[in-house]
Amino acid sequence: LAGLAAGDATLQVSYSPFRGFDPGPIAVSLLRYPYGCTEQLVSAAYPLLYAAQVTDDPRARRSNAGLNQAVPRLLDRQTLDGAFGMWRVGDGEADPWLGAYVTDFLTRAREKGFAVPEQAMRLALTNLQNKLSWNEDMNEYGQAIAYSLYVLARNRMASAADLRYYADVKLEEFSTPLARAPIGAALSLYNAGGRSGKAYGSALRLANSVDYGGIGTYDYGSRLRDGAAMLALAAEARPEPVGIPQMMELVTRELASRKHTSTQEQAWMLLAARAAQEMNAQLDLTLNGTPRRGALSLTMSGDAVTAQGLTVGNPGGEGLIASVT
């Protein structure tokens, strides 16, 4: 901490085989974000949803209070047909992709045991179903179609026939990795491992293609965001698809080339970091001489670092990356 006032400093550190997957600083950065459109509100709430899994920073651990504020603010922007406005109800629906993003977050919050009113959840899911029933324009709405199918599948409300159709007939028409990967994620939830693996493989090939630049506007996309989202969804799938190490390499490479990241990129990087932590569950380390197993991501005050220090040992044979903030 040379050059810093220890009493005002905080150390965040994690160890992983993958560079850049330190969830603590990502979570704190999202929590500090000052603005509050619907996309930003959801992105900033993700650290609260997974705080206990990704960081021990107390700012990210006030999850109950934070989510009890975030969920009602989102629902205040829900229209009578279940869609969500960008800033308020009077905005009308922001866009179909954002509706799926909000509904995905509400689904994950409910899975974690947080209170989401049943009627609001039902309206949001019905809105996704209604959009799918008439919206078949792959050029304009392919990303929203794929993401909506995944969110419906997570709620056991997707049509298996529709998923097979998009995987077998329409997969190559999806123009971004974060359109193809949700098809794979949805199929894995329905135990269709073969088709799921095909979709993830297609998403990875597209992500590595030289001409892919992301959408950048309609679905907030970038190569980094799409790569992180693809990795996060793949790491949650059971069984895990092949290609996850290559996905991690892609995200690491993209992150190293960036000076700044968007809330959308940070939110999916947080989910990817969480996935990386779960994959690192078998790491053997020592912490101040005491053996411990599993991924390590911790936060210490500057005073504690000065008083007692921190010594991490790696007795295993695998090289690890220390991410220090």
Coordinates of C-alpha atoms in Angstrom, one line a residue:
L1 CA 0.0 0.0 0.0
A2 CA 3.0 2.3 -0.5
G3 CA 1.9 5.8 -1.3
L4 CA -1.6 5.3 0.1
A5 CA -3.2 6.2 3.5
A6 CA -3.8 2.7 4.9
G7 CA -6.9 3.9 6.8
D8 CA -8.6 5.0 3.6
A9 CA -7.4 2.0 1.5
T10 CA -9.2 -1.3 0.7
L11 CA -7.5 -4.4 -0.8
Q12 CA -9.4 -6.8 -3.0
V13 CA -7.7 -9.9 -4.3
S14 CA -8.6 -13.1 -6.0
Y15 CA -6.7 -16.1 -7.4
S16 CA -7.8 -17.9 -10.5
P17 CA -6.3 -19.6 -13.6
F18 CA -8.0 -16.9 -15.6
R19 CA -6.8 -13.3 -15.8
G20 CA -9.4 -10.6 -15.1
F21 CA -12.1 -12.7 -13.4
D22 CA -12.0 -10.8 -10.0
P23 CA -15.7 -10.4 -9.1
G24 CA -15.2 -8.1 -6.1
P25 CA -14.1 -4.9 -8.0
I26 CA -16.7 -5.6 -10.7
A27 CA -19.5 -5.8 -8.1
V28 CA -18.4 -2.6 -6.3
S29 CA -18.1 -0.7 -9.6
L30 CA -21.7 -1.7 -10.4
L31 CA -22.9 -0.7 -7.0
R32 CA -21.4 2.7 -7.3
Y33 CA -23.0 3.4 -10.7
P34 CA -25.0 6.6 -10.2
Y35 CA -27.6 6.4 -13.0
G36 CA -30.8 4.4 -13.1
C37 CA -32.4 3.6 -16.5
T38 CA -33.9 0.1 -16.5
E39 CA -30.8 -1.6 -18.0
Q40 CA -28.5 0.1 -15.6
L41 CA -30.8 -0.6 -12.6
V42 CA -30.8 -4.4 -13.4
S43 CA -27.1 -4.5 -14.1
A44 CA -26.3 -2.7 -10.8
A45 CA -28.6 -5.1 -8.9
Y46 CA -26.8 -8.2 -10.0
P47 CA -24.0 -7.9 -7.3
L48 CA -26.8 -7.8 -4.7
L49 CA -28.2 -11.0 -6.0
Y50 CA -25.0 -13.0 -5.9
A51 CA -23.1 -11.0 -3.3
A52 CA -22.5 -13.9 -1.0
Q53 CA -21.0 -16.0 -3.8
V54 CA -18.7 -13.4 -5.4
T55 CA -17.3 -11.1 -2.8
D56 CA -17.0 -10.5 0.9
D57 CA -17.0 -6.7 0.5
P58 CA -19.6 -5.3 2.9
R59 CA -20.9 -2.8 0.3
A60 CA -22.1 -5.8 -1.9
R61 CA -23.4 -7.8 1.0
R62 CA -26.3 -5.5 1.9
S63 CA -28.3 -7.6 -0.6
N64 CA -31.7 -7.8 1.1
A65 CA -32.1 -4.0 1.5
G66 CA -30.8 -3.3 -1.9
L67 CA -33.0 -5.8 -3.7
N68 CA -36.0 -4.7 -1.7
Q69 CA -35.4 -1.3 -3.4
A70 CA -34.4 -2.5 -6.8
V71 CA -37.3 -4.9 -7.5
P72 CA -40.1 -2.4 -6.7
R73 CA -38.4 0.3 -8.8
L74 CA -38.3 -2.1 -11.7
L75 CA -41.9 -3.1 -11.2
D76 CA -43.0 0.6 -11.1
R77 CA -41.9 0.7 -14.7
Q78 CA -44.0 -2.3 -15.8
T79 CA -46.9 -1.6 -18.1
L80 CA -50.3 -3.3 -17.9
D81 CA -49.3 -5.8 -20.6
G82 CA -46.1 -6.8 -18.7
A83 CA -43.5 -4.8 -20.7
F84 CA -41.0 -2.4 -19.1
G85 CA -40.3 1.2 -19.8
M86 CA -36.8 2.6 -19.9
W87 CA -37.3 5.2 -17.2
R88 CA -41.0 5.0 -16.2
V89 CA -44.3 3.4 -17.2
G90 CA -45.1 6.4 -19.5
D91 CA -42.2 5.5 -21.8
G92 CA -44.0 2.5 -23.1
E93 CA -41.9 -0.6 -23.8
A94 CA -38.2 0.1 -24.0
D95 CA -37.4 -2.7 -26.4
P96 CA -38.1 -6.5 -26.4
W97 CA -34.5 -7.5 -25.6
L98 CA -34.6 -5.3 -22.4
G99 CA -37.8 -6.9 -21.4
A100 CA -36.2 -10.3 -21.5
Y101 CA -33.2 -8.9 -19.5
V102 CA -35.5 -7.6 -16.7
T103 CA -37.5 -10.8 -16.6
D104 CA -34.3 -12.9 -16.4
F105 CA -33.2 -10.8 -13.4
L106 CA -36.6 -11.2 -11.7
T107 CA -36.4 -14.9 -12.4
R108 CA -33.0 -15.2 -10.8
A109 CA -34.2 -13.1 -7.8
R110 CA -37.1 -15.3 -7.3
E111 CA -34.9 -18.4 -7.5
K112 CA -32.8 -16.9 -4.7
G113 CA -35.8 -16.5 -2.5
F114 CA -36.4 -12.8 -2.9
A115 CA -40.0 -11.6 -3.1
V116 CA -41.3 -11.0 -6.6
P117 CA -45.1 -10.5 -6.8
E118 CA -46.6 -13.4 -8.7
Q119 CA -48.9 -11.2 -10.8
A120 CA -46.0 -9.0 -12.0
M121 CA -43.9 -12.1 -12.8
R122 CA -46.8 -13.7 -14.7
L123 CA -47.3 -10.5 -16.7
A124 CA -43.6 -10.3 -17.6
L125 CA -43.5 -13.9 -18.8
T126 CA -46.8 -13.6 -20.7
N127 CA -45.4 -10.5 -22.4
L128 CA -42.4 -12.5 -23.7
Q129 CA -44.7 -15.3 -24.9
N130 CA -46.9 -12.8 -26.7
K131 CA -43.9 -11.2 -28.4
L132 CA -42.7 -14.6 -29.6
S133 CA -46.1 -15.4 -31.1
W134 CA -46.0 -12.6 -33.7
N135 CA -42.4 -11.5 -33.9
E136 CA -40.4 -13.6 -36.4
D137 CA -38.1 -11.0 -37.9
M138 CA -34.7 -12.5 -37.3
N139 CA -32.8 -9.5 -38.7
E140 CA -34.3 -7.0 -36.2
Y141 CA -35.4 -9.1 -33.3
G142 CA -33.3 -12.3 -33.4
Q143 CA -31.5 -11.4 -30.1
A144 CA -34.8 -10.7 -28.3
I145 CA -36.3 -14.0 -29.6
A146 CA -33.4 -16.1 -28.4
Y147 CA -33.2 -14.4 -25.0
S148 CA -36.9 -14.6 -24.5
L149 CA -36.9 -18.3 -25.2
Y150 CA -34.1 -18.8 -22.7
V151 CA -36.0 -16.9 -19.9
L152 CA -39.2 -18.8 -20.7
A153 CA -37.3 -22.1 -20.5
R154 CA -35.8 -21.1 -17.1
N155 CA -39.4 -20.7 -16.0
R156 CA -40.4 -24.0 -17.7
M157 CA -42.7 -22.1 -20.1
A158 CA -40.8 -22.4 -23.4
S159 CA -42.1 -24.7 -26.2
A160 CA -39.7 -27.6 -26.8
A161 CA -40.8 -27.7 -30.4
D162 CA -39.9 -24.0 -30.9
L163 CA -36.4 -24.6 -29.4
R164 CA -35.8 -27.5 -31.7
Y165 CA -36.9 -25.4 -34.7
Y166 CA -34.6 -22.5 -33.9
A167 CA -31.7 -24.9 -33.2
D168 CA -32.1 -27.0 -36.3
V169 CA -33.4 -24.5 -38.8
K170 CA -32.7 -20.9 -37.7
L171 CA -29.5 -21.1 -35.7
E172 CA -27.1 -19.6 -38.2
E173 CA -29.5 -16.7 -38.8
F174 CA -28.9 -15.3 -35.3
S175 CA -26.3 -12.6 -35.8
T176 CA -24.5 -12.4 -32.4
P177 CA -23.2 -14.9 -29.9
L178 CA -25.7 -13.6 -27.3
A179 CA -28.4 -14.8 -29.6
R180 CA -27.1 -18.3 -30.3
A181 CA -25.9 -19.0 -26.7
P182 CA -29.3 -18.6 -25.1
I183 CA -30.7 -21.2 -27.5
G184 CA -28.1 -23.6 -26.2
A185 CA -28.8 -22.6 -22.6
A186 CA -32.6 -23.1 -23.1
L187 CA -32.0 -26.5 -24.7
S188 CA -29.8 -27.6 -21.8
L189 CA -32.6 -26.8 -19.4
Y190 CA -34.7 -29.2 -21.4
N191 CA -32.0 -31.9 -21.3
A192 CA -31.3 -31.6 -25.1
G193 CA -27.6 -31.9 -24.7
G194 CA -26.7 -32.6 -28.4
R195 CA -28.6 -29.6 -29.8
S196 CA -27.4 -27.4 -26.8
G197 CA -23.7 -28.2 -27.6
K198 CA -24.3 -27.4 -31.2
A199 CA -25.7 -24.0 -30.3
Y200 CA -22.8 -23.2 -28.0
G201 CA -20.3 -24.3 -30.6
S202 CA -21.9 -22.0 -33.2
A203 CA -21.9 -19.1 -30.7
L204 CA -18.2 -19.6 -30.0
R205 CA -17.3 -19.7 -33.7
L206 CA -19.1 -16.5 -34.3
A207 CA -17.5 -14.8 -31.3
N208 CA -14.1 -15.6 -32.7
S209 CA -14.8 -14.6 -36.2
V210 CA -12.8 -11.7 -37.6
D211 CA -15.9 -9.8 -38.8
Y212 CA -17.9 -9.9 -35.6
G213 CA -18.2 -6.5 -34.0
G214 CA -21.3 -6.8 -31.9
I215 CA -24.5 -4.9 -32.2
G216 CA -23.5 -2.0 -30.0
T217 CA -27.0 -0.4 -29.9
Y218 CA -30.1 -2.5 -30.0
D219 CA -29.1 -5.1 -27.4
Y220 CA -26.2 -3.2 -25.8
G221 CA -23.8 -5.6 -27.3
S222 CA -20.0 -5.8 -27.7
R223 CA -17.6 -8.6 -28.2
L224 CA -16.7 -8.5 -24.5
R225 CA -20.3 -8.4 -23.4
D226 CA -21.4 -11.2 -25.7
G227 CA -18.3 -13.3 -24.8
A228 CA -18.9 -12.9 -21.0
A229 CA -22.6 -13.7 -21.4
M230 CA -21.9 -16.8 -23.5
L231 CA -19.4 -18.0 -20.9
A232 CA -21.8 -17.3 -18.0
L233 CA -24.6 -19.2 -19.7
A234 CA -22.4 -22.1 -20.7
A235 CA -20.9 -22.5 -17.2
E236 CA -24.4 -22.8 -15.8
A237 CA -25.4 -25.5 -18.3
R238 CA -25.5 -29.2 -17.2
P239 CA -23.6 -31.0 -18.6
E240 CA -21.1 -28.3 -19.3
P241 CA -20.5 -27.8 -23.0
V242 CA -17.1 -28.1 -24.6
G243 CA -15.4 -24.8 -25.3
I244 CA -15.5 -23.1 -21.9
P245 CA -11.7 -22.6 -21.7
Q246 CA -11.8 -21.0 -25.2
M247 CA -14.7 -18.8 -24.0
M248 CA -12.6 -17.7 -21.0
E249 CA -9.6 -16.9 -23.2
L250 CA -11.8 -14.8 -25.4
V251 CA -13.2 -12.8 -22.5
T252 CA -9.7 -12.4 -21.0
R253 CA -8.3 -11.1 -24.3
E254 CA -11.1 -8.6 -24.8
L255 CA -10.9 -7.4 -21.2
A256 CA -7.2 -6.8 -21.5
S257 CA -7.8 -4.5 -24.5
R258 CA -10.3 -2.3 -22.6
K259 CA -9.8 0.8 -20.5
H260 CA -13.5 1.3 -19.8
T261 CA -16.5 -1.1 -19.6
S262 CA -20.2 -0.6 -19.7
T263 CA -22.8 -1.7 -17.1
Q264 CA -23.9 -4.4 -19.5
E265 CA -20.4 -5.7 -19.9
Q266 CA -19.8 -5.5 -16.1
A267 CA -23.0 -7.3 -15.2
W268 CA -22.2 -10.3 -17.5
M269 CA -18.6 -10.3 -16.5
L270 CA -19.8 -10.6 -12.9
L271 CA -21.9 -13.6 -13.9
A272 CA -18.9 -15.0 -15.7
A273 CA -16.7 -14.5 -12.7
R274 CA -19.2 -16.2 -10.6
A275 CA -19.1 -19.2 -13.0
A276 CA -15.3 -19.1 -12.9
Q277 CA -15.4 -19.3 -9.1
E278 CA -17.6 -22.3 -9.2
M279 CA -15.3 -24.0 -11.7
N280 CA -12.4 -23.2 -9.4
A281 CA -14.0 -25.0 -6.4
Q282 CA -11.2 -27.7 -6.4
L283 CA -8.3 -25.2 -6.1
D284 CA -6.0 -26.0 -3.1
L285 CA -4.4 -22.9 -1.6
T286 CA -3.0 -21.8 1.8
L287 CA -4.1 -18.6 3.5
N288 CA -1.6 -17.3 6.0
G289 CA -0.3 -20.8 6.3
T290 CA -3.7 -22.5 6.7
P291 CA -4.8 -24.9 4.0
R292 CA -8.1 -24.0 2.2
R293 CA -10.0 -25.3 -0.8
G294 CA -11.9 -23.4 -3.4
A295 CA -11.7 -20.1 -5.2
L296 CA -10.3 -17.2 -3.2
S297 CA -11.8 -13.7 -3.5
L298 CA -11.5 -11.5 -0.4
T299 CA -11.5 -7.9 0.8
M300 CA -9.3 -6.4 3.5
S301 CA -9.0 -2.9 5.0
G302 CA -5.7 -1.1 4.5
D303 CA -5.2 -1.1 8.3
A304 CA -5.6 -4.9 8.4
V305 CA -3.1 -5.4 5.6
T306 CA -0.6 -3.1 7.4
A307 CA -1.1 -4.9 10.7
Q308 CA -1.1 -8.5 9.7
G309 CA -0.4 -8.8 6.0
L310 CA -1.7 -11.5 3.7
T311 CA 0.2 -14.5 2.5
V312 CA -1.3 -16.9 -0.1
G313 CA 0.4 -20.1 -1.1
N314 CA -0.2 -22.3 -4.1
P315 CA 1.0 -25.8 -3.2
G316 CA -0.7 -27.3 -6.3
G317 CA 0.9 -27.6 -9.7
E318 CA -1.4 -25.3 -11.6
G319 CA -0.2 -21.7 -12.2
L320 CA -2.6 -19.1 -11.0
I321 CA -3.2 -15.4 -11.6
A322 CA -3.5 -12.9 -8.7
S323 CA -5.9 -10.1 -9.4
V324 CA -5.2 -7.3 -7.0
T325 CA -7.1 -4.0 -6.7

